[in-house]
mmCIF file of C-alpha atoms and ligand atoms in Angstrom:
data_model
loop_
_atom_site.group_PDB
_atom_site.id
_atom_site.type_symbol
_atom_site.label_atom_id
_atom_site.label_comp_id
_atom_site.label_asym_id
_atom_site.label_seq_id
_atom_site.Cartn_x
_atom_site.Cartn_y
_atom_site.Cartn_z
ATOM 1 C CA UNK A 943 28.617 0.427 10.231
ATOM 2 C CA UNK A 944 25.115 0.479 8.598
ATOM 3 C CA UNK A 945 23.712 2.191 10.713
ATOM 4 C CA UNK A 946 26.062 5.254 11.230
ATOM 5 C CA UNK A 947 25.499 5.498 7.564
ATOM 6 C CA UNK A 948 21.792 5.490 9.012
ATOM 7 C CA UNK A 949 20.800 4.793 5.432
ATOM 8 C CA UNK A 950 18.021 1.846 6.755
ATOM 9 C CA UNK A 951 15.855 4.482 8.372
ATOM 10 C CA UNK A 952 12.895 4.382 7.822
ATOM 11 C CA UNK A 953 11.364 7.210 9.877
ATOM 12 C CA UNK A 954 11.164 9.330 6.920
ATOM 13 C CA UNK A 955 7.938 6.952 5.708
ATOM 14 C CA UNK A 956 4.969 8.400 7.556
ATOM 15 C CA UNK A 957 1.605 6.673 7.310
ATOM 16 C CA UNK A 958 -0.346 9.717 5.846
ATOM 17 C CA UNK A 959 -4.186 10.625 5.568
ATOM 18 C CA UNK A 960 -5.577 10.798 2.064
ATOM 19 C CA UNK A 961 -9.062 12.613 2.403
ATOM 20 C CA UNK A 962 -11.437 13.398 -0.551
ATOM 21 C CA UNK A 963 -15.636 13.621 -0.591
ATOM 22 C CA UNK A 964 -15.767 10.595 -2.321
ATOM 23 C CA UNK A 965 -14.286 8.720 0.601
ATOM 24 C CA UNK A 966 -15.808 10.848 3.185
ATOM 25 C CA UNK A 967 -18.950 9.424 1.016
ATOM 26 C CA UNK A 968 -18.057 6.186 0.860
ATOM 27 C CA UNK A 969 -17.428 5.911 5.019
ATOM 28 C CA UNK A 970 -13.767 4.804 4.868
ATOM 29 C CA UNK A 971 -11.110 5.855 6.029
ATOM 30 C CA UNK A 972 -8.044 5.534 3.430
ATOM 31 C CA UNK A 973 -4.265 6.135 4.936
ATOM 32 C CA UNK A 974 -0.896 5.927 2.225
ATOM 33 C CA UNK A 975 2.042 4.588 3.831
ATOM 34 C CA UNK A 976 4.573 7.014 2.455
ATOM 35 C CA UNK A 977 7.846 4.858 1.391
ATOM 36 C CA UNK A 978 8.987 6.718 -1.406
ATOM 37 C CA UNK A 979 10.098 9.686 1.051
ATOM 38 C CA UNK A 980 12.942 7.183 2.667
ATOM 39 C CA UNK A 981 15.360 8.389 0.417
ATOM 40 C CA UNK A 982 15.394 9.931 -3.193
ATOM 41 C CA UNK A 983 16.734 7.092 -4.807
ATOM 42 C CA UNK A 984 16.796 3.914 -2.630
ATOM 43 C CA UNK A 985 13.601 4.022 -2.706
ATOM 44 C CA UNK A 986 10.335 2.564 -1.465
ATOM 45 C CA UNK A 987 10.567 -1.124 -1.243
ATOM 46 C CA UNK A 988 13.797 -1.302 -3.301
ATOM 47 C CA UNK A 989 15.463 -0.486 0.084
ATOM 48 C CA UNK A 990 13.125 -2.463 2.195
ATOM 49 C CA UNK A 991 14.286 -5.160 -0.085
ATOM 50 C CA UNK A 992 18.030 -4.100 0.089
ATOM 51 C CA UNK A 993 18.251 -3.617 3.641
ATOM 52 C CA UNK A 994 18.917 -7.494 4.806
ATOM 53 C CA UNK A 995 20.752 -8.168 1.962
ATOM 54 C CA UNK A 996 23.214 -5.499 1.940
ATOM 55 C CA UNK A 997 23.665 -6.565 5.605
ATOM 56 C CA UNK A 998 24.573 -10.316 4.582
ATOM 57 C CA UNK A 999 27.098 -8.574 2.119
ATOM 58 C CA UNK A 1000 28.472 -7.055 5.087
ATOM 59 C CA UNK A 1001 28.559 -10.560 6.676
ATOM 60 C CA UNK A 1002 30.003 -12.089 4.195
ATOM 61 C CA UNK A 1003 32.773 -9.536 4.125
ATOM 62 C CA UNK A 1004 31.903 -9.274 0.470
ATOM 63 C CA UNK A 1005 33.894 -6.201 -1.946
ATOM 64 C CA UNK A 1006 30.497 -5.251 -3.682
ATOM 65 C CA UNK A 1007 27.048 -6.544 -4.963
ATOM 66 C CA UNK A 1008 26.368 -7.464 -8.237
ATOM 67 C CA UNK A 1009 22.681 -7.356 -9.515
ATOM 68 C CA UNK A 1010 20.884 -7.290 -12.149
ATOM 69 C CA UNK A 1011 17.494 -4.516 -13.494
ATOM 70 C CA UNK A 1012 16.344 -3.074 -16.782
ATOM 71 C CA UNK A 1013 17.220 0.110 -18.606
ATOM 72 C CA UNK A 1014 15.371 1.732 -15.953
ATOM 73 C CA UNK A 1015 15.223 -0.263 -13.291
ATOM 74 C CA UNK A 1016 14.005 1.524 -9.956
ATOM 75 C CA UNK A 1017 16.328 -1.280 -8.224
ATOM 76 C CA UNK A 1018 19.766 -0.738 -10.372
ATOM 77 C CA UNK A 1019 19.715 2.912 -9.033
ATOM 78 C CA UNK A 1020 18.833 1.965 -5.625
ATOM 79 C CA UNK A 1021 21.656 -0.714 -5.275
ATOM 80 C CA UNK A 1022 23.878 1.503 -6.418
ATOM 81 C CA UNK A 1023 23.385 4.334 -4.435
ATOM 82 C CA UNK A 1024 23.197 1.953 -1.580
ATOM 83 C CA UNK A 1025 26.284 0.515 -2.122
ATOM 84 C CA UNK A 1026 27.838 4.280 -2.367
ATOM 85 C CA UNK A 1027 26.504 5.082 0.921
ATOM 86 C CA UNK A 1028 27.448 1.503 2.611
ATOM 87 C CA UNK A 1029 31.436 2.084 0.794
ATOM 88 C CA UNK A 1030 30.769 -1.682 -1.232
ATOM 89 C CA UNK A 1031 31.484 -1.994 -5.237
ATOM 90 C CA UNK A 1032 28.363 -2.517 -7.295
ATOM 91 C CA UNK A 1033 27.754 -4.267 -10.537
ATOM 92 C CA UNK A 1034 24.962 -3.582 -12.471
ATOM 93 C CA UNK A 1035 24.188 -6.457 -15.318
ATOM 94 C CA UNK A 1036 21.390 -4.766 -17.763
ATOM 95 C CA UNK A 1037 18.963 -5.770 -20.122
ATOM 96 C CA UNK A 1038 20.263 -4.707 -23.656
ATOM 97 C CA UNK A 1039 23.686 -4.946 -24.870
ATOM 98 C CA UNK A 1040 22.358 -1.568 -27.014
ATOM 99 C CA UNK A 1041 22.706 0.182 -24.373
ATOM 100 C CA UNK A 1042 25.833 2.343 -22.850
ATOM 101 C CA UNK A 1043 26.143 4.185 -19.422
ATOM 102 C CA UNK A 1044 24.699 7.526 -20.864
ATOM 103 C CA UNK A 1045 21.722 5.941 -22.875
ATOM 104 C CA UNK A 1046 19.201 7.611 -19.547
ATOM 105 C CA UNK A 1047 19.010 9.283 -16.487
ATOM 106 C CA UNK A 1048 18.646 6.221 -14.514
ATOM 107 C CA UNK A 1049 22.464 4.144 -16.745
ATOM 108 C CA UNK A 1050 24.002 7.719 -16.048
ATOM 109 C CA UNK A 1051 23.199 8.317 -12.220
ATOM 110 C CA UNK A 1052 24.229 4.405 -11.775
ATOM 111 C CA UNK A 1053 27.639 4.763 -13.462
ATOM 112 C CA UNK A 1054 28.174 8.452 -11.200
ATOM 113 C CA UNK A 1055 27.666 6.510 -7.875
ATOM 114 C CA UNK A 1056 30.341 3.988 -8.915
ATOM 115 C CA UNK A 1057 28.381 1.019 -10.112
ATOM 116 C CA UNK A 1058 30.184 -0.470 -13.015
ATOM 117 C CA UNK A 1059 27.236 -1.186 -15.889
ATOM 118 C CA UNK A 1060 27.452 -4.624 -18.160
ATOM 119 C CA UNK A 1061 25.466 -4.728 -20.747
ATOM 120 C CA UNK A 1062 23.738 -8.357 -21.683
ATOM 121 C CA UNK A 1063 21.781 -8.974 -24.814
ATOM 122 C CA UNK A 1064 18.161 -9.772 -24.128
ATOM 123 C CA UNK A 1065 18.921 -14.229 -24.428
ATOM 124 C CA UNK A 1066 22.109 -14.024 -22.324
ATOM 125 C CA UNK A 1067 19.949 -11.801 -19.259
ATOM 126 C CA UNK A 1068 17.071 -14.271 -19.386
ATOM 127 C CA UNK A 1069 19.374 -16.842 -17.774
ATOM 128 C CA UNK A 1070 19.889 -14.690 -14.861
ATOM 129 C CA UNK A 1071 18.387 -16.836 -12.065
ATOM 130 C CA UNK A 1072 20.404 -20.064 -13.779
ATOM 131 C CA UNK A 1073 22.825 -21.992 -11.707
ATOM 132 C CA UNK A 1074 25.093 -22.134 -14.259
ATOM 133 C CA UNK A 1075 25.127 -18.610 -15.140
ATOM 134 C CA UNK A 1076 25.608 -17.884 -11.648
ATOM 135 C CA UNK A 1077 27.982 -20.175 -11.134
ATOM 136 C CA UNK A 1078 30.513 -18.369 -14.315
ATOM 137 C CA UNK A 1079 29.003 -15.028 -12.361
ATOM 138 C CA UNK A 1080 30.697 -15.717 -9.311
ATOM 139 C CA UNK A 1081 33.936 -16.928 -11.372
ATOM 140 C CA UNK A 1082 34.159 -13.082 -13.099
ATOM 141 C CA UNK A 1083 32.797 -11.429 -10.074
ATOM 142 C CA UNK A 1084 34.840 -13.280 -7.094
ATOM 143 C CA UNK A 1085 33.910 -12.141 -3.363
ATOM 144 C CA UNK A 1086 30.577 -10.223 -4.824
ATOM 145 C CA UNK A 1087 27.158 -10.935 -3.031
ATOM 146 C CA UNK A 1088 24.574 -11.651 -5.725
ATOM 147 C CA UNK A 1089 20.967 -9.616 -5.544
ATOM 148 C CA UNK A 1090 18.319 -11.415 -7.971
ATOM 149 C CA UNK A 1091 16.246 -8.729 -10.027
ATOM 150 C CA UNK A 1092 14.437 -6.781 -7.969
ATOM 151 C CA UNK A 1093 15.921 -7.732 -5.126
ATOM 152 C CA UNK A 1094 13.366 -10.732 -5.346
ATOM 153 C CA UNK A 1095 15.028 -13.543 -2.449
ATOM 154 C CA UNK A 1096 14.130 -13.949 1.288
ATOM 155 C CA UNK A 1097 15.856 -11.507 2.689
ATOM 156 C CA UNK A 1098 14.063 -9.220 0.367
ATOM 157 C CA UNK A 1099 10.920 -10.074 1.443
ATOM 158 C CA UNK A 1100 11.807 -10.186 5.131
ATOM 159 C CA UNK A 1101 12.659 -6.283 4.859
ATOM 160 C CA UNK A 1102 8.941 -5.748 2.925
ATOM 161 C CA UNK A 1103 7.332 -7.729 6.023
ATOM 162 C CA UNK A 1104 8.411 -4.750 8.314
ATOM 163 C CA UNK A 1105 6.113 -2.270 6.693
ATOM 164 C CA UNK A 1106 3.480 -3.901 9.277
ATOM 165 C CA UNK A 1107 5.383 -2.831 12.305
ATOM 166 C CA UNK A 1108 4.902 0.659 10.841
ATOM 167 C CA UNK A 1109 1.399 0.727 10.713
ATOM 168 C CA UNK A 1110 -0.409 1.149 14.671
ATOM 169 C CA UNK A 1111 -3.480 -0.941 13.489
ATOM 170 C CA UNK A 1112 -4.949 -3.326 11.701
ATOM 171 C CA UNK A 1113 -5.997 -2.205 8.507
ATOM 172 C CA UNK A 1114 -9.193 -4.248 7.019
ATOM 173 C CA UNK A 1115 -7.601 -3.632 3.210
ATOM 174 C CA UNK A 1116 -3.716 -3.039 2.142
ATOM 175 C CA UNK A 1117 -3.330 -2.306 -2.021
ATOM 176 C CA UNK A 1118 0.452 -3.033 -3.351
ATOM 177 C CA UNK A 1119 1.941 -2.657 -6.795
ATOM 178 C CA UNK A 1120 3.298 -5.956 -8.160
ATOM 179 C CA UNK A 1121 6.416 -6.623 -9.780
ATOM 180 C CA UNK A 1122 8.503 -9.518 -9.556
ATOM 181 C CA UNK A 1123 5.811 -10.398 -6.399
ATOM 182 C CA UNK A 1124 8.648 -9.770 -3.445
ATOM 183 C CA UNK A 1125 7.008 -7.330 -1.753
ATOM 184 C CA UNK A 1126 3.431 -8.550 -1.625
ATOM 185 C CA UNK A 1127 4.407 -12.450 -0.388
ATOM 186 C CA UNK A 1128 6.587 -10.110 1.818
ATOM 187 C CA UNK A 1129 3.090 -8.602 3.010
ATOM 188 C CA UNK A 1130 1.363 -11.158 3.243
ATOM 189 C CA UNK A 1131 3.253 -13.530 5.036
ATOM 190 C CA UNK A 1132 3.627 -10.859 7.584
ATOM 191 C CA UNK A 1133 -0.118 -9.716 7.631
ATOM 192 C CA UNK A 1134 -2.700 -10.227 10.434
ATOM 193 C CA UNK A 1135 -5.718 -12.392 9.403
ATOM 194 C CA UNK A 1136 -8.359 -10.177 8.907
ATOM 195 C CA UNK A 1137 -6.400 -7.645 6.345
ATOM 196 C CA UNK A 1138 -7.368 -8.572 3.230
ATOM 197 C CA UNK A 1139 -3.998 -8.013 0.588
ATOM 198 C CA UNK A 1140 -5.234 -6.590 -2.723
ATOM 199 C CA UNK A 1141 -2.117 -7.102 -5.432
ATOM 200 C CA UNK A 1142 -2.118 -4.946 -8.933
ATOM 201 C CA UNK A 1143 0.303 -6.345 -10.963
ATOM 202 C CA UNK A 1144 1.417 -4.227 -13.524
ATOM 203 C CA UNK A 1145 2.798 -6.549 -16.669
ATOM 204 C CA UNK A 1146 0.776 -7.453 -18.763
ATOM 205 C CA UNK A 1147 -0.128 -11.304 -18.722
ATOM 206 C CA UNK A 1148 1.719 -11.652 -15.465
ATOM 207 C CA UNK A 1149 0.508 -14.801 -14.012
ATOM 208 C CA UNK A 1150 0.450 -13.358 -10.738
ATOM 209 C CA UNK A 1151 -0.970 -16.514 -8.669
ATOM 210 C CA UNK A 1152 2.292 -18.817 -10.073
ATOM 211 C CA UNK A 1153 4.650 -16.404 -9.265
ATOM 212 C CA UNK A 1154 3.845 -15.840 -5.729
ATOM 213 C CA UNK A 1155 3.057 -19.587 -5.883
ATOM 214 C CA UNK A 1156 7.047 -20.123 -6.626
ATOM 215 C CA UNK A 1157 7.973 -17.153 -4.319
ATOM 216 C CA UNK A 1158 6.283 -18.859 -1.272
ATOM 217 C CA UNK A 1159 7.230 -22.257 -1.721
ATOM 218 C CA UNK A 1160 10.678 -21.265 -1.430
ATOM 219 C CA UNK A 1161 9.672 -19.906 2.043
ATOM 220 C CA UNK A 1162 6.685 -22.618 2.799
ATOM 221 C CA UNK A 1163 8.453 -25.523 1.232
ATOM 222 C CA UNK A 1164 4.883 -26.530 1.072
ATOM 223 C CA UNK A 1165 2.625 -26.298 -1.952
ATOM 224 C CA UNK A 1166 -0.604 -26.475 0.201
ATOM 225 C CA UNK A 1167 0.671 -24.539 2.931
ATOM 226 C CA UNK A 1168 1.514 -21.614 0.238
ATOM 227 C CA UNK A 1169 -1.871 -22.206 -1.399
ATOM 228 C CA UNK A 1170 -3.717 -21.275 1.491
ATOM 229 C CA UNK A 1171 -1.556 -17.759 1.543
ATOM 230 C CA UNK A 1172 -2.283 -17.667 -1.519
ATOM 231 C CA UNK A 1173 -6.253 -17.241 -1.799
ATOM 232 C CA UNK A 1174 -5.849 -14.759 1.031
ATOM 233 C CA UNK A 1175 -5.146 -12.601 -2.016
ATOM 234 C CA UNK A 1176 -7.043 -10.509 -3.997
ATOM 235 C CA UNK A 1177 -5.702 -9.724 -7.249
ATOM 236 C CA UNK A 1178 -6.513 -6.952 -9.242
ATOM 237 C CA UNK A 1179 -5.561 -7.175 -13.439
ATOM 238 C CA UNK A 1180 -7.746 -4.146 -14.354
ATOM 239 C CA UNK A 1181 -5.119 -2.093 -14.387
ATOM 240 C CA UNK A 1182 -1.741 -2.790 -16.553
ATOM 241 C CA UNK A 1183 -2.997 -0.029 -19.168
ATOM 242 C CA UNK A 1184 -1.326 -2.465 -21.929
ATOM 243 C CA UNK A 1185 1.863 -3.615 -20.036
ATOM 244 C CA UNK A 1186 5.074 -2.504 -18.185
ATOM 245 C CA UNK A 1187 5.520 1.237 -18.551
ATOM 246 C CA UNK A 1188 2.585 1.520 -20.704
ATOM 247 C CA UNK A 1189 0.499 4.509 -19.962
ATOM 248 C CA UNK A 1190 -2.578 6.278 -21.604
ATOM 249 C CA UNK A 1191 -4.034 9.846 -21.415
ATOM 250 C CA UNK A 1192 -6.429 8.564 -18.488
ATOM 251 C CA UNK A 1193 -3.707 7.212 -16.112
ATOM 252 C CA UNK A 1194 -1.499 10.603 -17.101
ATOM 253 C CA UNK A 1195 -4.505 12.422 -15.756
ATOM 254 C CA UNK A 1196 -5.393 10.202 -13.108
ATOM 255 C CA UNK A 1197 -1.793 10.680 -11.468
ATOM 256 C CA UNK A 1198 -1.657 14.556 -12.705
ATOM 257 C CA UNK A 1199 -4.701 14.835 -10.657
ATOM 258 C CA UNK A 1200 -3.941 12.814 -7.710
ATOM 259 C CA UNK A 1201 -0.754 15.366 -7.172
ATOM 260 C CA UNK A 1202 -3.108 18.386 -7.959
ATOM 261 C CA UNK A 1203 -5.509 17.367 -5.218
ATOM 262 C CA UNK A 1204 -3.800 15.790 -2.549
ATOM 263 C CA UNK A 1205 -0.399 16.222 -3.411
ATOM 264 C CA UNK A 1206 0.475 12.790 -3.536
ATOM 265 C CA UNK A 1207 3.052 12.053 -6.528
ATOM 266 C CA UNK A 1208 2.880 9.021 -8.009
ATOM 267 C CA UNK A 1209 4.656 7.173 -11.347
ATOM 268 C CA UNK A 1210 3.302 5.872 -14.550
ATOM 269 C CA UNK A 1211 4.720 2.262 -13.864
ATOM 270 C CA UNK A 1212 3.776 1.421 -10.530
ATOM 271 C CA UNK A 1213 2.280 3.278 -8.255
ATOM 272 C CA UNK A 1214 -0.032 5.370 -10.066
ATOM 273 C CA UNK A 1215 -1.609 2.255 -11.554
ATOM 274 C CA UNK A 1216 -1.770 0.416 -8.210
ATOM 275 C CA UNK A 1217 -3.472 3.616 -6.930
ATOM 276 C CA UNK A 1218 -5.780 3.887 -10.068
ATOM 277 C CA UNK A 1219 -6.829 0.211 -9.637
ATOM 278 C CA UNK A 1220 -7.570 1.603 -5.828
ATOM 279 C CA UNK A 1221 -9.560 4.311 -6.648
ATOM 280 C CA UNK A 1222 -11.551 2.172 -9.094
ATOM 281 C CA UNK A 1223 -12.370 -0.634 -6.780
ATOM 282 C CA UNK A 1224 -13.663 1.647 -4.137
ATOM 283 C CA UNK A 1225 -15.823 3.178 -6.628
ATOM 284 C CA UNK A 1226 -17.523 -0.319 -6.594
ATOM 285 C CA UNK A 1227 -17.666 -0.792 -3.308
ATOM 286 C CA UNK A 1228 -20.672 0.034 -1.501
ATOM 287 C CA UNK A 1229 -20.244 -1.732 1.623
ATOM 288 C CA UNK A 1230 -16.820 -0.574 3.517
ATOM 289 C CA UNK A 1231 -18.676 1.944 5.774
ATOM 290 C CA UNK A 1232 -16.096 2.025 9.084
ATOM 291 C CA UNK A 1233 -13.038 0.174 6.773
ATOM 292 C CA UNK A 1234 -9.385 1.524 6.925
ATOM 293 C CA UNK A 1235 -7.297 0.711 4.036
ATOM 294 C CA UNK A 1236 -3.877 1.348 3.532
ATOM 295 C CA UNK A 1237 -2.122 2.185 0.262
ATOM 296 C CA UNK A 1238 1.297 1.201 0.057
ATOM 297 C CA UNK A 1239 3.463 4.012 -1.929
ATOM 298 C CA UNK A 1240 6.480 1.734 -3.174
ATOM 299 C CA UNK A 1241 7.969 4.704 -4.336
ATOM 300 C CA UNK A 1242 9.999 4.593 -7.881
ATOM 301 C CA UNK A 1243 9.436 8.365 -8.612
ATOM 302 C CA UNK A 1244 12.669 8.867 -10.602
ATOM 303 C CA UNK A 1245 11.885 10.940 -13.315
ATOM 304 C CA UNK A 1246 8.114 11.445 -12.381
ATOM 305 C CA UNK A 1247 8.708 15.301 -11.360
ATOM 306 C CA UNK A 1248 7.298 16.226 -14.630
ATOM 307 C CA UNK A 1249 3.760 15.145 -13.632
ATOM 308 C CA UNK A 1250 3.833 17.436 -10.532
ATOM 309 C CA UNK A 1251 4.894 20.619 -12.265
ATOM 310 C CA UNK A 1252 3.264 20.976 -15.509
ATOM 311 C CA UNK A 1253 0.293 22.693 -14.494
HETATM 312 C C1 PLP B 63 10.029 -2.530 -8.133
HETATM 313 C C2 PLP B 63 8.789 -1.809 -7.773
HETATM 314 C C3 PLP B 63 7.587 -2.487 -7.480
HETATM 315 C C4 PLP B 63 7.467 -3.975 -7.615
HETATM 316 O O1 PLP B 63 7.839 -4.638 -6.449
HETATM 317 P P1 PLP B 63 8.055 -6.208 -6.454
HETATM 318 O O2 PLP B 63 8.611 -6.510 -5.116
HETATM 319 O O3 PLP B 63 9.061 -6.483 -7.529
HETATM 320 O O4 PLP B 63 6.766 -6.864 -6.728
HETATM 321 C C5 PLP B 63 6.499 -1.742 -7.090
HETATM 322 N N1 PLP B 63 6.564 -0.399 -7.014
HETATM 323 C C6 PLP B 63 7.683 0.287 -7.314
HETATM 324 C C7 PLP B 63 7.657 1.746 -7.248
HETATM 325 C C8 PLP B 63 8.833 -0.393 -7.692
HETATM 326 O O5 PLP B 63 9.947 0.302 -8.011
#
């Protein structure tokens, strides 16, 4: 069924060169794994995230998914047009009861492809991941599989650790975007020993350590056992540029730039400060003559085109 859909394909993702004098200066070798060309809109490592957990709905027999995101959450759009392609219902739970189905791009497309949108106030969404909440969730929503924001559970992750078996080699650095922290424990449970994981999370006075701490315990079941993942880590906090979605002239230009030159797009939220962060820690470096690293595009360009044609 899934598969005649053929929407968990991922040989749209190519594992691209990025070339520039600065790195041909600097000796290394720096390759972007291209995950935001799997599809428009499940995109990046919201559909490495969906993939096992759409499957389980399947399992389960379940009608739909329910889930939960933001205003403009990259992973509302990308359940729901998942769950359009897959023929399952989708319920979208958003932050804001302000809001309405036409407030933005990202509410409208949702509500086109079927999902039905439920608007929470800001106190009643912060219990999201509580049983009890769940519990009455499962009451109103009978037969629906239930996706955490973000798509932030195991099978999430497991679909993030198969990035690896896309990349033919062993890179000596990988830099990921950090959100809710699914996709880099996915990475770096998965990764080989010598690949050093650098993380840039991009809210502000994220405490990035505990919440990969509480990712991998669920995983580990071992405190010690996910501390020693853990300082395999690097973690970057250079670059939230204030917060989520914040932005400044510098980053608008960084990513304006970045498309310019190499024609690699890239979003104010995640990916162009992951790359920024990058870019800056290379300029550091003086010592990675020989070293592959391997950007991770997570994707999340909805509404981005504007930095790639205004110029
Ligand atoms: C959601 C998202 C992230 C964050 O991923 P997490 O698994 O939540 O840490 C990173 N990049 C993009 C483009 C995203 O949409």
């Amino acid at each position: 069924m899934l598969d005649k859909k053929n929407i968990f394909n991922t040989s749209q993702s190519i594992l691209q060169t990025f070339d520039s004098p600065f790195l041909k200066g600097k000796g290394v070798k720096l390759f972007v794994k291209r995950d935001d060309l799997i599809h428009p809109l499940v995109s990046g490592n919201k559909w490495r995230k969906l993939k096992y957990n759409i499957a389980q709905a399947f399992k389960n027999k379940a009608d739909g998914v329910i889930t939960f995101g933001g205003a403009y959450s990259n992973h509302l759009i990308a359940t729901a047009s998942a769950c359009n392609k897959v023929g399952l219902k989708s319920v979208g739970l958003v932050r804001g009861e302000e809001l309405h189905p036409d407030s933005n791009e990202t509410l409208k497309k949702c509500s086109l492809m079927g999902m039905k949108l439920v608007f929470l106030d800001r106190m009643v969404y912060a219990m999201k991941n509580d049983v009890d909440f769940i519990k009455e969730l499962h009451a109103d929503y009978p037969n629906y599989y239930l996706v955490p924001e973000g798509g932030a559970n195991f099978l999430g992750m497991i679909g993030c650790q198969e990035i690896w078996n896309e990349i033919p080699f062993v890179p000596d650095h990988v830099f990921v975007a950090q959100g809710t922290t699914a996709t880099s424990v996915g990475l770096l449970l998965g990764k080989k020993e010598s690949t050093a994981l650098h993380v840039v999370p991009v809210l502000k006075g994220f405490d990035s350590q505990k919440e990969m701490l509480n990712l991998l315990n669920k995983v580990t079941f071992d405190s010690s056992i996910s501390g020693d993942y853990l300082s395999k880590v690097i973690f970057h906090a250079d670059a939230d540029f204030g917060g989520y979605a914040k932005y400044n002239d510098e980053l608008i230009d960084f990513i304006r730039k970045t498309y310019r030159n190499h024609l690699l797009p890239l979003d104010h939220v995640y990916t162009g400060k992951a790359f920024y962060s990058l870019i800056k820690w290379l300029e550091k470096q003086n010592q990675l003559e020989g070293k592959t690293i391997v950007f991770i595009h997570t994707g999340g360009l909805q509404g981005s085109s504007f930095y790639q044609s205004d110029f």
